[in-house]
Amino acid sequence: MLELYMIAHLIFSVIQFLVGVLANGFIVVVNGTDLIRRRKMVPFDLLLCCLATFRIGLQMVMIFINLAVLSLIKFSPVPGNITIFMYVHASELWLATWLSVFYCAKIATIANPLFFWLKLRISKLVPWLICGTLTYTFLTSVFHRKHAWIISQKSWLGFFSQNATTQIEDISALQYALLLIEFVLPLFIFLISALLLIFSLGRHTQQMRSTETGTRHPGMSVYINALLSILSFLILYVAQYMMAALGFSEIFKIRNSITLFCILLFGSYPSVHSVILILGNPKLKQNSKKFLLYSKCCQ
């Protein structure tokens, strides 16, 4: 019988799943409609569309994990399941990282030749970054499927088994180091781009405030909103990494309220950030208002 906090976890996980699928599905539909109408898609919309697609996949994986943790369905940590999770999760992380790099290149103002080169070519690089990312994550997921399976058995055994007594083989330090590097690399790139963008926006906002003469600068709110948006992106992205790191640390126990909260926090990033993307993107925000207005008219 499910306890009260487990029932609450089930309700929140279903809400999280629905919000994530609807928000990311909305992004895919809007950009896909533009593609059909105009016969082309700008690089930023292509990146958003790919990111939203993998976030839908990640939400499906997360609802499966949530149901398994609550023992509502049977979970079998076979290599195939772990490989799919690795591919979806790694692809989503890398695409979100490139989104942060795109924001940084387009918005930040930094006097550096390399940064100026990136600013001029980032739009042309987006399709290549997407193709390279999907190929790289697929190859690494397949290559490390055995080692990832061993680690996942060790770290997740407490989730799905009350008496974790199964003997599991160890992996070499080299393989573990390679997995760790591949896990941390997108975080490292994301932090550099996000912090550069925050520094640039904060400096520009401070300059605008210092030049004010009693009246608020009309562009001030734009920079403040952009700063808050990238800050929320940074917090959610890092929080997901922290929850993933805790998950691999083998400290969780099955049916523990803290464990369930951490799983919810891990899955909230692709849902909440997609909503933030819709609210912060003029085209997506306008289409969402049209959709809500149309829904009210139909009712």
XYZ file of C-alpha atoms in Angstrom:
299
model
C 0.000 0.000 0.000
C 1.330 3.431 -0.947
C 2.074 5.837 1.872
C 0.986 9.472 1.818
C 4.315 10.914 0.644
C 4.483 8.271 -2.074
C 1.010 9.225 -3.306
C 2.110 12.893 -3.318
C 5.222 11.908 -5.286
C 3.084 10.053 -7.824
C 0.779 13.062 -8.282
C 3.677 15.514 -8.705
C 5.534 13.194 -11.074
C 2.450 12.889 -13.292
C 2.002 16.685 -13.272
C 5.687 17.099 -14.067
C 5.387 14.637 -16.937
C 2.303 16.330 -18.402
C 3.808 19.824 -18.133
C 7.070 18.663 -19.707
C 5.430 16.811 -22.585
C 2.943 19.612 -23.308
C 5.517 22.421 -23.097
C 8.130 20.651 -25.195
C 5.490 19.309 -27.570
C 4.258 22.877 -28.039
C 7.800 24.002 -28.956
C 8.120 21.178 -31.495
C 4.689 21.869 -33.024
C 5.253 25.647 -33.370
C 8.688 25.255 -34.940
C 7.533 22.336 -37.068
C 4.602 24.391 -38.376
C 6.985 27.203 -39.302
C 9.198 24.683 -41.092
C 6.270 23.411 -43.169
C 5.051 26.940 -43.901
C 8.388 28.556 -44.774
C 10.278 25.474 -45.998
C 13.189 26.363 -43.728
C 14.079 26.683 -40.048
C 16.473 29.158 -38.475
C 19.344 27.578 -36.478
C 18.015 28.721 -33.092
C 14.586 27.182 -33.738
C 16.260 23.985 -34.965
C 18.258 23.771 -31.742
C 15.139 24.411 -29.642
C 13.176 21.803 -31.584
C 15.840 19.116 -31.135
C 16.221 19.959 -27.440
C 12.453 19.792 -26.905
C 12.269 16.426 -28.677
C 14.882 14.869 -26.403
C 13.251 16.438 -23.361
C 10.024 14.675 -24.270
C 11.997 11.444 -24.389
C 13.633 12.262 -21.059
C 10.216 12.918 -19.493
C 9.048 9.503 -20.681
C 12.117 7.900 -19.123
C 11.552 9.823 -15.878
C 7.888 8.818 -15.543
C 8.999 5.209 -16.049
C 11.633 5.599 -13.306
C 9.131 7.270 -10.959
C 6.650 4.421 -11.399
C 9.426 1.875 -10.900
C 10.665 3.523 -7.707
C 7.115 3.398 -6.353
C 7.009 -0.318 -7.334
C 4.011 0.304 -9.592
C 5.824 -1.312 -12.510
C 8.707 -3.766 -12.698
C 12.116 -2.294 -13.429
C 14.835 -4.361 -15.047
C 18.204 -2.540 -15.304
C 19.286 -4.399 -18.439
C 22.026 -2.865 -20.636
C 19.491 -1.908 -23.328
C 17.441 0.234 -20.935
C 20.557 1.880 -19.510
C 21.869 2.625 -23.020
C 18.614 4.335 -24.009
C 18.631 6.419 -20.820
C 22.288 7.372 -21.349
C 21.655 8.423 -24.952
C 18.549 10.496 -24.188
C 20.013 12.124 -21.087
C 23.442 12.870 -22.609
C 21.883 14.278 -25.794
C 19.588 16.531 -23.775
C 22.485 17.793 -21.669
C 24.676 18.540 -24.678
C 21.870 20.286 -26.609
C 21.087 22.415 -23.544
C 24.798 23.215 -23.323
C 24.859 24.376 -26.957
C 21.776 26.486 -26.257
C 23.705 28.249 -23.503
C 26.684 28.693 -25.862
C 24.336 30.124 -28.513
C 22.889 32.615 -26.016
C 26.370 33.605 -24.908
C 27.672 34.086 -28.452
C 24.669 36.112 -29.606
C 24.024 38.276 -26.522
C 27.291 38.716 -24.624
C 29.760 41.454 -25.567
C 33.332 40.310 -24.905
C 36.413 41.834 -26.518
C 38.151 38.667 -27.651
C 39.053 37.570 -31.215
C 37.981 33.969 -30.630
C 34.668 35.073 -29.142
C 34.086 37.459 -32.060
C 34.759 34.600 -34.494
C 32.233 32.431 -32.629
C 29.638 35.230 -32.623
C 29.834 35.502 -36.423
C 29.674 31.747 -37.094
C 27.543 30.258 -34.318
C 24.395 30.138 -36.480
C 26.193 28.174 -39.218
C 27.723 25.866 -36.605
C 24.397 24.889 -34.992
C 23.435 22.111 -37.485
C 26.942 20.644 -37.258
C 26.861 20.822 -33.454
C 23.536 18.986 -33.390
C 24.674 16.252 -35.790
C 27.998 15.887 -33.995
C 26.299 15.730 -30.602
C 23.795 13.044 -31.582
C 26.526 10.944 -33.209
C 28.897 11.365 -30.259
C 26.290 10.540 -27.593
C 25.105 7.489 -29.552
C 28.630 6.107 -29.930
C 29.587 6.749 -26.293
C 26.314 5.252 -25.035
C 26.891 2.079 -27.022
C 30.613 1.928 -26.174
C 30.050 2.381 -22.421
C 26.842 0.346 -22.159
C 28.477 -2.429 -20.120
C 30.296 -0.119 -17.715
C 27.263 2.162 -17.334
C 25.160 -0.917 -16.629
C 27.542 -2.009 -13.840
C 27.547 1.460 -12.264
C 23.774 1.781 -12.537
C 23.298 -1.605 -10.891
C 25.439 -0.526 -7.962
C 23.957 2.947 -7.526
C 20.320 2.135 -8.300
C 20.053 -1.233 -6.605
C 18.831 0.441 -3.447
C 16.000 2.020 -5.436
C 14.508 -1.232 -6.626
C 15.533 -3.863 -4.122
C 14.903 -4.038 -0.418
C 17.724 -6.562 0.145
C 20.618 -5.525 -2.090
C 22.904 -8.531 -1.717
C 23.787 -9.186 -5.371
C 27.506 -9.331 -6.115
C 28.414 -6.972 -8.961
C 31.760 -6.817 -10.688
C 33.893 -3.700 -10.540
C 35.092 -1.618 -13.469
C 38.592 -0.299 -13.975
C 39.621 3.137 -12.749
C 40.341 4.189 -16.342
C 36.823 3.355 -17.532
C 35.332 5.092 -14.528
C 37.480 8.183 -15.219
C 36.360 8.232 -18.874
C 32.715 8.068 -17.835
C 33.279 10.850 -15.307
C 34.984 13.096 -17.887
C 32.172 12.535 -20.389
C 29.648 13.311 -17.652
C 31.353 16.536 -16.497
C 32.435 17.951 -19.895
C 29.057 19.462 -20.925
C 28.695 20.953 -17.436
C 32.114 22.606 -17.779
C 31.234 24.147 -21.164
C 27.820 25.213 -19.894
C 29.253 26.934 -16.817
C 31.785 28.890 -18.883
C 29.173 30.140 -21.375
C 26.508 30.844 -18.740
C 28.863 32.706 -16.391
C 30.299 34.758 -19.278
C 26.784 35.717 -20.321
C 25.738 36.572 -16.761
C 28.881 38.675 -16.305
C 28.280 40.502 -19.608
C 24.582 41.156 -18.904
C 25.290 42.219 -15.328
C 28.014 44.635 -16.438
C 25.812 46.111 -19.159
C 22.872 46.489 -16.764
C 25.105 48.232 -14.245
C 26.356 50.628 -16.926
C 22.792 51.451 -17.935
C 21.851 52.139 -14.318
C 24.863 54.410 -13.808
C 23.912 56.507 -16.862
C 20.273 56.950 -15.836
C 19.131 60.503 -15.109
C 15.910 59.888 -13.233
C 14.031 58.021 -15.977
C 14.236 54.275 -16.432
C 16.035 53.169 -19.584
C 13.544 51.399 -21.903
C 15.951 48.514 -22.525
C 16.692 47.918 -18.834
C 13.825 45.465 -18.325
C 14.963 43.441 -21.354
C 18.446 42.938 -19.917
C 17.092 42.180 -16.447
C 14.674 39.581 -17.846
C 17.474 38.015 -19.884
C 19.691 37.934 -16.791
C 16.968 36.275 -14.702
C 16.274 33.787 -17.499
C 19.892 32.645 -17.801
C 20.204 32.520 -13.996
C 17.190 30.195 -13.777
C 18.699 28.114 -16.613
C 21.970 27.862 -14.676
C 20.286 26.894 -11.386
C 18.087 24.222 -12.970
C 20.931 22.780 -15.053
C 23.332 22.543 -12.097
C 20.571 21.143 -9.842
C 19.987 18.314 -12.317
C 23.702 17.529 -12.310
C 23.770 17.493 -8.516
C 20.827 15.088 -8.370
C 22.477 12.819 -10.945
C 25.719 12.854 -8.952
C 23.832 11.969 -5.761
C 22.080 9.174 -7.613
C 25.422 7.616 -8.563
C 26.811 8.050 -5.028
C 24.869 5.030 -3.689
C 23.497 6.934 -0.683
C 19.794 6.638 -1.541
C 17.467 4.051 -0.087
C 14.227 2.763 -1.532
C 10.976 4.569 -0.639
C 12.710 7.381 1.173
C 11.063 10.822 1.016
C 14.425 12.521 0.342
C 15.119 10.092 -2.495
C 11.740 10.761 -4.083
C 12.229 14.518 -3.753
C 15.632 14.317 -5.475
C 14.128 12.302 -8.337
C 11.398 14.928 -8.724
C 13.995 17.695 -8.691
C 15.999 15.866 -11.350
C 12.946 15.610 -13.609
C 11.741 19.160 -12.996
C 14.556 20.746 -15.026
C 13.349 19.721 -18.531
C 9.785 20.725 -17.615
C 10.341 24.045 -15.848
C 13.022 25.324 -18.197
C 10.868 24.578 -21.246
C 8.109 26.723 -19.756
C 10.676 29.487 -19.158
C 11.791 29.172 -22.792
C 8.207 29.627 -23.985
C 7.646 32.683 -21.786
C 10.969 34.231 -22.819
C 10.634 33.644 -26.568
C 8.391 36.212 -28.344
C 7.251 33.804 -31.068
C 6.503 30.953 -28.667
C 4.844 33.286 -26.177
C 2.615 34.826 -28.860
C 1.591 31.392 -30.154
C 0.859 30.197 -26.614
C -1.456 33.182 -26.087
C -3.205 32.395 -29.364
C -3.581 28.774 -28.305
C -5.049 29.725 -24.912
C -7.413 32.228 -26.548
C -8.520 29.600 -29.062
C -9.101 27.096 -26.238
C -11.284 29.583 -24.370
C -13.286 30.305 -27.524
C -13.857 26.575 -28.104
C -15.159 26.211 -24.574
